[in-house]
Amino acid sequence: MIDPFQAPESLLLGANAAARIPIADQQRQRAEVDEVLRRFSSQPGVVVADEVGMGKTFVALGVAFSVAMRAKSGPVVVMAPANLIDKWVQDLHTFCELYVDGITPELNSSADGASRLRTTDRLRYGIARHSIEFMKLLDDPPRERCQIIFLAQGAMSRQQTDKWIRLYLIAETLRKHGRRKRLALVKPRIHNFLARLLWAIGEQRKAGDGNRLWATLLKSPADRWRAIVNASRPSEPNWMTDDPIPVSLVRAMDRLNLVPMAEALEKLPVRAAGTQELTDARVDRAREEIVKALNDIWVEALRQMKWRSPLLVLDEAHHVKNPGTMLAKQFQSLDADVPRTGDGAMANAFERMLFLTATPFQLAHTELVRVLERFCDVRWDRAAFGEHSVVKDSLHQLGQRLDVCQRTVMAFHRAWSRLDPGDVAQWIDGPDGAEISHRAAAARDRLAEAEAGRVAAENALRPWIVRHNKDDVWAGSSIPRRRRLEGGARVEGAPNGIPVPSRQLLPFYLAARSAINPHKDLLGEALCSSFEAFRDTRKRNRAQRDELDEVQDTEMDRRSHSKWYLEEFDRAMTDQAGADHPKLSDTVRRTVDLWEGGEKVLVFAFYRETCRALRFYISQELERRMTDVGIRRAGVAVGDTSQTELAKAIDSVQNRFFDTLDSPGRRAIDAALQGIIEGEGGPGVTQSDWGGQLQEVMRRFLRVPTTVMRCFPFERDRDPDAAPDTVVSEFLEHCDESGLSWGTKLRRFTQLLSRECSEAERGAYLAATNRIQTGGIRVASTDEHYDSEGDRGTVLLANVQIASGGTDRDQRARLMRAFNTPFFPDILVCSQVMGEGVDLQRNCRYVIHHDLDWNPSTIEQRTGRIDRIGCKAEGKHSIVVDLPYLAGMGDERQFRVMSERETWFKVVMGQDKVAQMITDEKAPAVPLPPAITKRLSFRLGLSEPAVGN
């Protein structure tokens, strides 16, 4: 008998040294896959909670693949946030190409059932963004059924709007009640109203057969509709790929009362009489009844769905921490008379569950237990799991141990908060056995109790959670994984923060005095970000910040006591130029310094106006700086004609090395690029479609003026004895601050495209680089920022791009991929919408958190965009995390609280509890030493043995 919880031989993860992922990470991931499968033999679920950027997706795909290839009971379901479904699909293709032997992923998309048969060399998957798509995938016969379905979270709770379901409701109403006298008169003429009733005006004309198609469908059983519709469509690309009416919905129809729909339909006119207004009113009444019936049948269909799945993979599983949410209720058996759409739709459907989350300990311990309790909603296997009540009791006992753990750690926190530096020096730094103060002795005793509580809770958590944390140094080296720059540390003479010039102190002082609550100082926070963000907040009387995909507007407190301060503030701000903002100008300077050194830079801000301002001023400073660099490197004499002469020098390089096809310089460039591409991709690859595209992209980006000014060897070019290939070689050997030359970057990118990513991913990369502009980008905006500078329609450099809530999803995806290439954008200014779920690590190791946050998890998530497997820094350099703040302002207060919370987050479960413990007024005087933090932190990795009680 085949063990369903054992990885198949075709899974190569951990045994195949693919270049994309270091072998140590592959081996860890494979160990996790094997361990999760082992635990599935005796328990209903496991949480994989590795830190951000450690490859949880590949672990989950390894488990999903192993179960899907052996399961007999149905498809594996991967449920993820809707905005991450495409990334999961892309990762599946990459995973199969790199770590699966002889099996290709295949989308369930063929309209011909015979060609959809499952085969041993294919892993069939489907995508369901709505519950009807999910139902249709489940309806497929076993030989055609998907092995993995990617299901968007929220899909099962969305109201149904499908026109085919509406048409089916009308057809069933006519079938069951068509003999009613009045409805019998309407029936032959109902085609006149179908387009409006179905919200499908124009569909009849598109169908080709006009009213005949609708009439045929109304008279035919639902299982014939696909064939009828496809016969009416001229070409295969427009054919339906599945039956439009799921079987579960057909079953539910018998329970539906269609009399109200029949009564509404029979009032439709049967001849041209009455006013148009009367006709419209009757059509609208019928549509209202269709909507009601649609909701009723959908709830019933979801309740009656008969299906099974061997495994649910739930991404971002912390979303089920509250059993009352729509997502959590989908897994629970509910007895409500009137359930919401989706409630109970997945109860008892899954045989096992695998939850993914990077933030298990940011949940309150009660919330974590509720997440684990969702495992009890599987189709219970008493032989494997034991009694259901026993498992529920064990989770209750886990909660009790977590209670004790939290109480003891909080008691230690209170004791630690009473210590002064002298107490800590006596206790921590003094010799063993030395006398210590009563306060230190009390803290020592509380620490021992907290550590004992942690051990007991850890042992209870261990069966349920696997969590690996990133090491402080890169594996096999002594190089620190990260280096932090805090406040004004990079500004000479400002060790504690960026100084605010005396001429700007008054606005900051007035903003602080106008605030009622320091933690709701909206004007002060906006002012610490940029003058543009402040002006926008002041104008709107609310703070406009990007939070993932939604703009969170928080109203200012307008109590009368702040009115005078605000009026004075407006007067003090009249002469403040945006570029002079102390933190913004520091971020601009730091960013351009790094860019001039050849590095890519990721900049995060919360405010849209700050993002726009940063892009504008960075582009402006980069252009000014490059002009100076270009004049110096090109050997142009300083004077009134410098810029003209520089333009001529750049134009000469572009003409001789890029534009004139038969010039020696162009031939040398082409030969060098061809050598790079064919050296990594294989002989003749430059003649292929993708190789030719890549060579053109490389040439286009090397040609741009900023690259020429920064990297081209003008001095070598002026040497009459220097051959063009020598000049090109020196050009491509120009290194960034990380020691990587252009040639190395181009070779690595070619290697990625040719050997380390799937064909679909390669196409996405090339599409992104082909669409990113290299010339100036005209910003035609009515934003106050640009108006105030007098630069409406300003042309900005393509080197700097912005990704905020105002950037559409497709453009964000293109920017993400392009940033992961050696090409533009070099600098990406982001709001929080790019703070989770995206990979930006391949060519960047510098992140600047221009705007901070009270919650350190937000900063960690954003840093995690470049601290990931396969990042530029891996094993060679530190990732540099820049946390600027203004000295003596609310910005510094936020940094201090955030830093203290960051330490205690590691030892106290629940970010809300830590936020209550550590505020401005309640932060300990002495930071917690790393050695104590380590003693109190949970250790749930596979290489970390359990500790006895």
mmCIF file of N, CA and C in Angstrom, residues 252-362:
data_model
loop_
_atom_site.group_PDB
_atom_site.id
_atom_site.type_symbol
_atom_site.label_atom_id
_atom_site.label_comp_id
_atom_site.label_asym_id
_atom_site.label_seq_id
_atom_site.Cartn_x
_atom_site.Cartn_y
_atom_site.Cartn_z
ATOM 1 N N ALA A 252 -29.157 21.568 -5.514
ATOM 2 C CA ALA A 252 -29.784 22.512 -4.577
ATOM 3 C C ALA A 252 -31.076 23.093 -5.116
ATOM 4 N N MET A 253 -31.276 23.020 -6.440
ATOM 5 C CA MET A 253 -32.459 23.644 -7.033
ATOM 6 C C MET A 253 -33.754 23.044 -6.507
ATOM 7 N N ASP A 254 -33.737 21.747 -6.167
ATOM 8 C CA ASP A 254 -34.959 21.107 -5.686
ATOM 9 C C ASP A 254 -35.456 21.724 -4.387
ATOM 10 N N ARG A 255 -34.561 22.343 -3.619
ATOM 11 C CA ARG A 255 -34.959 22.915 -2.333
ATOM 12 C C ARG A 255 -35.394 24.379 -2.451
ATOM 13 N N LEU A 256 -35.327 24.932 -3.640
ATOM 14 C CA LEU A 256 -35.567 26.371 -3.797
ATOM 15 C C LEU A 256 -37.024 26.648 -4.150
ATOM 16 N N ASN A 257 -37.604 27.623 -3.469
ATOM 17 C CA ASN A 257 -38.966 28.061 -3.765
ATOM 18 C C ASN A 257 -38.909 29.094 -4.900
ATOM 19 N N LEU A 258 -39.384 28.696 -6.081
ATOM 20 C CA LEU A 258 -39.306 29.564 -7.256
ATOM 21 C C LEU A 258 -40.615 30.293 -7.539
ATOM 22 N N VAL A 259 -41.596 30.163 -6.660
ATOM 23 C CA VAL A 259 -42.890 30.813 -6.896
ATOM 24 C C VAL A 259 -42.738 32.334 -6.970
ATOM 25 N N PRO A 260 -42.001 32.998 -6.047
ATOM 26 C CA PRO A 260 -41.859 34.455 -6.177
ATOM 27 C C PRO A 260 -41.241 34.869 -7.513
ATOM 28 N N MET A 261 -40.302 34.083 -8.031
ATOM 29 C CA MET A 261 -39.724 34.405 -9.337
ATOM 30 C C MET A 261 -40.755 34.238 -10.435
ATOM 31 N N ALA A 262 -41.543 33.177 -10.340
ATOM 32 C CA ALA A 262 -42.578 32.954 -11.349
ATOM 33 C C ALA A 262 -43.572 34.107 -11.356
ATOM 34 N N GLU A 263 -43.956 34.565 -10.173
ATOM 35 C CA GLU A 263 -44.906 35.681 -10.087
ATOM 36 C C GLU A 263 -44.333 36.955 -10.681
ATOM 37 N N ALA A 264 -43.017 37.176 -10.504
ATOM 38 C CA ALA A 264 -42.403 38.372 -11.079
ATOM 39 C C ALA A 264 -42.262 38.251 -12.588
ATOM 40 N N LEU A 265 -41.898 37.061 -13.083
ATOM 41 C CA LEU A 265 -41.716 36.879 -14.530
ATOM 42 C C LEU A 265 -43.038 36.980 -15.281
ATOM 43 N N GLU A 266 -44.118 36.505 -14.667
ATOM 44 C CA GLU A 266 -45.379 36.508 -15.401
ATOM 45 C C GLU A 266 -45.972 37.907 -15.540
ATOM 46 N N LYS A 267 -45.396 38.861 -14.863
ATOM 47 C CA LYS A 267 -45.855 40.247 -15.014
ATOM 48 C C LYS A 267 -45.148 40.971 -16.160
ATOM 49 N N LEU A 268 -44.160 40.308 -16.783
ATOM 50 C CA LEU A 268 -43.509 40.922 -17.945
ATOM 51 C C LEU A 268 -44.532 41.090 -19.062
ATOM 52 N N PRO A 269 -44.446 42.156 -19.866
ATOM 53 C CA PRO A 269 -45.444 42.377 -20.929
ATOM 54 C C PRO A 269 -45.367 41.300 -22.006
ATOM 55 N N VAL A 270 -46.529 40.955 -22.563
ATOM 56 C CA VAL A 270 -46.584 39.966 -23.644
ATOM 57 C C VAL A 270 -46.878 40.622 -24.991
ATOM 58 N N ARG A 271 -47.187 41.914 -24.974
ATOM 59 C CA ARG A 271 -47.400 42.629 -26.231
ATOM 60 C C ARG A 271 -47.018 44.086 -26.003
ATOM 61 N N ALA A 272 -46.834 44.812 -27.051
ATOM 62 C CA ALA A 272 -46.402 46.212 -26.976
ATOM 63 C C ALA A 272 -47.562 47.057 -26.473
ATOM 64 N N ALA A 273 -47.643 47.191 -25.211
ATOM 65 C CA ALA A 273 -48.688 48.007 -24.599
ATOM 66 C C ALA A 273 -48.145 48.610 -23.326
ATOM 67 N N GLY A 274 -48.677 49.768 -22.953
ATOM 68 C CA GLY A 274 -48.198 50.408 -21.747
ATOM 69 C C GLY A 274 -46.975 51.263 -22.015
ATOM 70 N N THR A 275 -46.561 51.993 -21.016
ATOM 71 C CA THR A 275 -45.428 52.915 -21.155
ATOM 72 C C THR A 275 -44.113 52.174 -20.953
ATOM 73 N N GLN A 276 -43.024 52.802 -21.430
ATOM 74 C CA GLN A 276 -41.699 52.226 -21.216
ATOM 75 C C GLN A 276 -41.371 52.176 -19.740
ATOM 76 N N GLU A 277 -41.851 53.180 -18.993
ATOM 77 C CA GLU A 277 -41.609 53.215 -17.553
ATOM 78 C C GLU A 277 -42.229 51.997 -16.874
ATOM 79 N N LEU A 278 -43.422 51.614 -17.295
ATOM 80 C CA LEU A 278 -44.078 50.448 -16.705
ATOM 81 C C LEU A 278 -43.306 49.172 -17.034
ATOM 82 N N THR A 279 -42.849 49.064 -18.288
ATOM 83 C CA THR A 279 -42.050 47.893 -18.677
ATOM 84 C C THR A 279 -40.772 47.810 -17.860
ATOM 85 N N ASP A 280 -40.089 48.949 -17.733
ATOM 86 C CA ASP A 280 -38.843 48.979 -16.959
ATOM 87 C C ASP A 280 -39.085 48.566 -15.515
ATOM 88 N N ALA A 281 -40.188 49.026 -14.939
ATOM 89 C CA ALA A 281 -40.484 48.689 -13.546
ATOM 90 C C ALA A 281 -40.714 47.188 -13.395
ATOM 91 N N ARG A 282 -41.385 46.555 -14.355
ATOM 92 C CA ARG A 282 -41.647 45.120 -14.267
ATOM 93 C C ARG A 282 -40.348 44.321 -14.462
ATOM 94 N N VAL A 283 -39.488 44.784 -15.368
ATOM 95 C CA VAL A 283 -38.198 44.111 -15.553
ATOM 96 C C VAL A 283 -37.360 44.226 -14.278
ATOM 97 N N ASP A 284 -37.352 45.414 -13.684
ATOM 98 C CA ASP A 284 -36.588 45.612 -12.449
ATOM 99 C C ASP A 284 -37.124 44.729 -11.328
ATOM 100 N N ARG A 285 -38.444 44.575 -11.269
ATOM 101 C CA ARG A 285 -39.029 43.712 -10.230
ATOM 102 C C ARG A 285 -38.582 42.262 -10.440
ATOM 103 N N ALA A 286 -38.565 41.828 -11.676
ATOM 104 C CA ALA A 286 -38.117 40.461 -11.960
ATOM 105 C C ALA A 286 -36.644 40.292 -11.610
ATOM 106 N N ARG A 287 -35.834 41.296 -11.879
ATOM 107 C CA ARG A 287 -34.410 41.223 -11.553
ATOM 108 C C ARG A 287 -34.200 41.132 -10.046
ATOM 109 N N GLU A 288 -35.014 41.861 -9.277
ATOM 110 C CA GLU A 288 -34.903 41.788 -7.826
ATOM 111 C C GLU A 288 -35.170 40.364 -7.330
ATOM 112 N N GLU A 289 -36.169 39.710 -7.893
ATOM 113 C CA GLU A 289 -36.477 38.342 -7.475
ATOM 114 C C GLU A 289 -35.378 37.373 -7.901
ATOM 115 N N ILE A 290 -34.758 37.636 -9.036
ATOM 116 C CA ILE A 290 -33.640 36.788 -9.468
ATOM 117 C C ILE A 290 -32.490 36.894 -8.479
ATOM 118 N N VAL A 291 -32.214 38.118 -8.028
ATOM 119 C CA VAL A 291 -31.135 38.316 -7.060
ATOM 120 C C VAL A 291 -31.432 37.576 -5.767
ATOM 121 N N LYS A 292 -32.665 37.670 -5.282
ATOM 122 C CA LYS A 292 -33.029 36.965 -4.057
ATOM 123 C C LYS A 292 -32.881 35.455 -4.230
ATOM 124 N N ALA A 293 -33.391 34.940 -5.335
ATOM 125 C CA ALA A 293 -33.289 33.500 -5.583
ATOM 126 C C ALA A 293 -31.836 33.072 -5.741
ATOM 127 N N LEU A 294 -31.062 33.938 -6.357
ATOM 128 C CA LEU A 294 -29.638 33.647 -6.553
ATOM 129 C C LEU A 294 -28.943 33.491 -5.210
ATOM 130 N N ASN A 295 -29.222 34.383 -4.281
ATOM 131 C CA ASN A 295 -28.608 34.291 -2.947
ATOM 132 C C ASN A 295 -29.058 33.020 -2.225
ATOM 133 N N ASP A 296 -30.358 32.702 -2.327
ATOM 134 C CA ASP A 296 -30.877 31.524 -1.637
ATOM 135 C C ASP A 296 -30.264 30.238 -2.183
ATOM 136 N N ILE A 297 -30.222 30.121 -3.495
ATOM 137 C CA ILE A 297 -29.704 28.875 -4.063
ATOM 138 C C ILE A 297 -28.211 28.754 -3.839
ATOM 139 N N TRP A 298 -27.518 29.876 -3.787
ATOM 140 C CA TRP A 298 -26.065 29.795 -3.604
ATOM 141 C C TRP A 298 -25.718 29.345 -2.186
ATOM 142 N N VAL A 299 -26.424 29.877 -1.209
ATOM 143 C CA VAL A 299 -26.201 29.446 0.167
ATOM 144 C C VAL A 299 -26.489 27.956 0.287
ATOM 145 N N GLU A 300 -27.585 27.512 -0.317
ATOM 146 C CA GLU A 300 -27.966 26.110 -0.240
ATOM 147 C C GLU A 300 -26.959 25.225 -0.973
ATOM 148 N N ALA A 301 -26.486 25.683 -2.118
ATOM 149 C CA ALA A 301 -25.526 24.888 -2.889
ATOM 150 C C ALA A 301 -24.217 24.728 -2.132
ATOM 151 N N LEU A 302 -23.778 25.799 -1.490
ATOM 152 C CA LEU A 302 -22.537 25.718 -0.727
ATOM 153 C C LEU A 302 -22.691 24.789 0.474
ATOM 154 N N ARG A 303 -23.888 24.811 1.087
ATOM 155 C CA ARG A 303 -24.106 23.936 2.239
ATOM 156 C C ARG A 303 -24.134 22.472 1.823
ATOM 157 N N GLN A 304 -24.615 22.216 0.619
ATOM 158 C CA GLN A 304 -24.809 20.832 0.199
ATOM 159 C C GLN A 304 -23.649 20.277 -0.622
ATOM 160 N N MET A 305 -22.623 21.074 -0.857
ATOM 161 C CA MET A 305 -21.506 20.573 -1.654
ATOM 162 C C MET A 305 -20.961 19.289 -1.047
ATOM 163 N N LYS A 306 -20.903 18.240 -1.837
ATOM 164 C CA LYS A 306 -20.357 16.955 -1.394
ATOM 165 C C LYS A 306 -18.999 16.758 -2.056
ATOM 166 N N TRP A 307 -17.958 17.013 -1.306
ATOM 167 C CA TRP A 307 -16.626 16.882 -1.883
ATOM 168 C C TRP A 307 -15.622 16.638 -0.775
ATOM 169 N N ARG A 308 -14.474 16.122 -1.157
ATOM 170 C CA ARG A 308 -13.405 15.867 -0.190
ATOM 171 C C ARG A 308 -12.088 16.309 -0.786
ATOM 172 N N SER A 309 -11.180 16.660 0.110
ATOM 173 C CA SER A 309 -9.828 17.041 -0.311
ATOM 174 C C SER A 309 -8.841 16.459 0.692
ATOM 175 N N PRO A 310 -7.718 15.940 0.208
ATOM 176 C CA PRO A 310 -6.755 15.370 1.153
ATOM 177 C C PRO A 310 -5.993 16.416 1.947
ATOM 178 N N LEU A 311 -5.987 17.665 1.442
ATOM 179 C CA LEU A 311 -5.142 18.667 2.101
ATOM 180 C C LEU A 311 -5.588 20.072 1.758
ATOM 181 N N LEU A 312 -5.649 20.917 2.782
ATOM 182 C CA LEU A 312 -5.782 22.370 2.612
ATOM 183 C C LEU A 312 -4.460 23.018 3.001
ATOM 184 N N VAL A 313 -3.924 23.834 2.098
ATOM 185 C CA VAL A 313 -2.797 24.708 2.425
ATOM 186 C C VAL A 313 -3.362 26.110 2.551
ATOM 187 N N LEU A 314 -3.302 26.677 3.736
ATOM 188 C CA LEU A 314 -3.882 27.998 3.988
ATOM 189 C C LEU A 314 -2.762 29.004 4.207
ATOM 190 N N ASP A 315 -2.599 29.905 3.257
ATOM 191 C CA ASP A 315 -1.594 30.953 3.376
ATOM 192 C C ASP A 315 -2.147 32.080 4.248
ATOM 193 N N GLU A 316 -1.234 32.807 4.918
ATOM 194 C CA GLU A 316 -1.634 33.898 5.821
ATOM 195 C C GLU A 316 -2.689 33.388 6.810
ATOM 196 N N ALA A 317 -2.355 32.281 7.474
ATOM 197 C CA ALA A 317 -3.334 31.576 8.302
ATOM 198 C C ALA A 317 -3.746 32.367 9.539
ATOM 199 N N HIS A 318 -3.002 33.405 9.902
ATOM 200 C CA HIS A 318 -3.403 34.201 11.067
ATOM 201 C C HIS A 318 -4.753 34.872 10.844
ATOM 202 N N HIS A 319 -5.244 34.858 9.598
ATOM 203 C CA HIS A 319 -6.552 35.453 9.324
ATOM 204 C C HIS A 319 -7.704 34.657 9.913
ATOM 205 N N VAL A 320 -7.452 33.422 10.389
ATOM 206 C CA VAL A 320 -8.533 32.644 11.013
ATOM 207 C C VAL A 320 -8.432 32.694 12.537
ATOM 208 N N LYS A 321 -7.728 33.686 13.062
ATOM 209 C CA LYS A 321 -7.572 33.790 14.513
ATOM 210 C C LYS A 321 -8.886 34.066 15.217
ATOM 211 N N ASN A 322 -9.831 34.659 14.502
ATOM 212 C CA ASN A 322 -11.146 34.947 15.096
ATOM 213 C C ASN A 322 -12.163 33.996 14.472
ATOM 214 N N PRO A 323 -12.752 33.101 15.280
ATOM 215 C CA PRO A 323 -13.693 32.109 14.716
ATOM 216 C C PRO A 323 -14.946 32.732 14.128
ATOM 217 N N GLY A 324 -15.173 34.014 14.401
ATOM 218 C CA GLY A 324 -16.372 34.669 13.880
ATOM 219 C C GLY A 324 -16.196 35.304 12.524
ATOM 220 N N THR A 325 -14.992 35.268 11.965
ATOM 221 C CA THR A 325 -14.779 35.866 10.649
ATOM 222 C C THR A 325 -15.350 34.976 9.554
ATOM 223 N N MET A 326 -15.584 35.571 8.376
ATOM 224 C CA MET A 326 -16.124 34.803 7.251
ATOM 225 C C MET A 326 -15.203 33.659 6.883
ATOM 226 N N LEU A 327 -13.889 33.920 6.884
ATOM 227 C CA LEU A 327 -12.939 32.884 6.494
ATOM 228 C C LEU A 327 -12.984 31.720 7.465
ATOM 229 N N ALA A 328 -12.969 32.003 8.762
ATOM 230 C CA ALA A 328 -12.974 30.932 9.760
ATOM 231 C C ALA A 328 -14.280 30.145 9.732
ATOM 232 N N LYS A 329 -15.400 30.811 9.501
ATOM 233 C CA LYS A 329 -16.686 30.118 9.519
ATOM 234 C C LYS A 329 -16.864 29.148 8.352
ATOM 235 N N GLN A 330 -16.076 29.331 7.303
ATOM 236 C CA GLN A 330 -16.179 28.408 6.177
ATOM 237 C C GLN A 330 -15.791 26.984 6.571
ATOM 238 N N PHE A 331 -14.951 26.845 7.609
ATOM 239 C CA PHE A 331 -14.456 25.526 8.011
ATOM 240 C C PHE A 331 -15.288 24.903 9.128
ATOM 241 N N GLN A 332 -16.235 25.641 9.682
ATOM 242 C CA GLN A 332 -16.973 25.172 10.849
ATOM 243 C C GLN A 332 -18.327 24.599 10.449
ATOM 244 N N SER A 333 -18.754 23.565 11.141
ATOM 245 C CA SER A 333 -20.091 23.019 10.946
ATOM 246 C C SER A 333 -21.074 23.910 11.688
ATOM 247 N N LEU A 334 -21.942 24.573 10.936
ATOM 248 C CA LEU A 334 -22.843 25.551 11.534
ATOM 249 C C LEU A 334 -24.289 25.078 11.414
ATOM 250 N N ASP A 335 -25.070 25.412 12.424
ATOM 251 C CA ASP A 335 -26.479 25.026 12.447
ATOM 252 C C ASP A 335 -27.403 26.229 12.282
ATOM 253 N N ALA A 336 -26.847 27.359 11.883
ATOM 254 C CA ALA A 336 -27.653 28.569 11.771
ATOM 255 C C ALA A 336 -28.749 28.377 10.718
ATOM 256 N N ASP A 337 -29.947 28.887 10.999
ATOM 257 C CA ASP A 337 -31.055 28.785 10.048
ATOM 258 C C ASP A 337 -30.795 29.621 8.806
ATOM 259 N N VAL A 338 -30.185 30.786 8.999
ATOM 260 C CA VAL A 338 -29.913 31.680 7.876
ATOM 261 C C VAL A 338 -28.420 31.996 7.864
ATOM 262 N N PRO A 339 -27.582 31.058 7.412
ATOM 263 C CA PRO A 339 -26.147 31.324 7.401
ATOM 264 C C PRO A 339 -25.785 32.329 6.312
ATOM 265 N N ARG A 340 -24.672 32.995 6.509
ATOM 266 C CA ARG A 340 -24.150 33.868 5.460
ATOM 267 C C ARG A 340 -23.581 33.006 4.338
ATOM 268 N N THR A 341 -23.479 33.616 3.154
ATOM 269 C CA THR A 341 -22.903 32.892 2.036
ATOM 270 C C THR A 341 -21.501 32.401 2.390
ATOM 271 N N GLY A 342 -21.282 31.125 2.218
ATOM 272 C CA GLY A 342 -19.966 30.552 2.474
ATOM 273 C C GLY A 342 -19.821 29.902 3.827
ATOM 274 N N ASP A 343 -20.688 30.221 4.782
ATOM 275 C CA ASP A 343 -20.573 29.621 6.108
ATOM 276 C C ASP A 343 -20.705 28.101 6.012
ATOM 277 N N GLY A 344 -19.714 27.402 6.575
ATOM 278 C CA GLY A 344 -19.755 25.949 6.593
ATOM 279 C C GLY A 344 -19.484 25.276 5.263
ATOM 280 N N ALA A 345 -19.104 26.051 4.232
ATOM 281 C CA ALA A 345 -18.934 25.480 2.890
ATOM 282 C C ALA A 345 -17.787 24.494 2.823
ATOM 283 N N MET A 346 -16.839 24.588 3.751
ATOM 284 C CA MET A 346 -15.679 23.698 3.714
ATOM 285 C C MET A 346 -15.557 22.867 4.978
ATOM 286 N N ALA A 347 -16.627 22.785 5.732
ATOM 287 C CA ALA A 347 -16.604 21.992 6.964
ATOM 288 C C ALA A 347 -16.463 20.512 6.637
ATOM 289 N N ASN A 348 -15.562 19.829 7.349
ATOM 290 C CA ASN A 348 -15.351 18.381 7.210
ATOM 291 C C ASN A 348 -14.954 17.951 5.799
ATOM 292 N N ALA A 349 -14.403 18.884 5.018
ATOM 293 C CA ALA A 349 -14.021 18.555 3.642
ATOM 294 C C ALA A 349 -12.573 18.108 3.537
ATOM 295 N N PHE A 350 -11.712 18.594 4.419
ATOM 296 C CA PHE A 350 -10.281 18.347 4.292
ATOM 297 C C PHE A 350 -9.834 17.243 5.252
ATOM 298 N N GLU A 351 -8.921 16.403 4.765
ATOM 299 C CA GLU A 351 -8.376 15.351 5.620
ATOM 300 C C GLU A 351 -7.200 15.850 6.452
ATOM 301 N N ARG A 352 -6.452 16.830 5.948
ATOM 302 C CA ARG A 352 -5.348 17.446 6.687
ATOM 303 C C ARG A 352 -5.301 18.927 6.340
ATOM 304 N N MET A 353 -4.664 19.695 7.212
ATOM 305 C CA MET A 353 -4.491 21.129 6.972
ATOM 306 C C MET A 353 -3.040 21.525 7.228
ATOM 307 N N LEU A 354 -2.502 22.364 6.347
ATOM 308 C CA LEU A 354 -1.177 22.950 6.516
ATOM 309 C C LEU A 354 -1.345 24.457 6.495
ATOM 310 N N PHE A 355 -1.026 25.103 7.616
ATOM 311 C CA PHE A 355 -1.162 26.550 7.734
ATOM 312 C C PHE A 355 0.200 27.217 7.581
ATOM 313 N N LEU A 356 0.222 28.344 6.885
ATOM 314 C CA LEU A 356 1.442 29.127 6.706
ATOM 315 C C LEU A 356 1.263 30.506 7.303
ATOM 316 N N THR A 357 2.228 30.940 8.086
ATOM 317 C CA THR A 357 2.240 32.299 8.617
ATOM 318 C C THR A 357 3.647 32.609 9.093
ATOM 319 N N ALA A 358 4.069 33.845 8.877
ATOM 320 C CA ALA A 358 5.387 34.265 9.366
ATOM 321 C C ALA A 358 5.285 34.942 10.721
ATOM 322 N N THR A 359 4.045 35.114 11.216
ATOM 323 C CA THR A 359 3.863 35.921 12.427
ATOM 324 C C THR A 359 3.032 35.198 13.482
ATOM 325 N N PRO A 360 3.368 33.982 13.877
ATOM 326 C CA PRO A 360 2.513 33.275 14.843
ATOM 327 C C PRO A 360 2.537 33.903 16.225
ATOM 328 N N PHE A 361 3.673 34.477 16.616
ATOM 329 C CA PHE A 361 3.799 34.976 17.981
ATOM 330 C C PHE A 361 3.408 36.444 18.105
ATOM 331 N N GLN A 362 3.002 37.035 16.990
ATOM 332 C CA GLN A 362 2.400 38.363 17.080
ATOM 333 C C GLN A 362 0.926 38.250 17.465
#
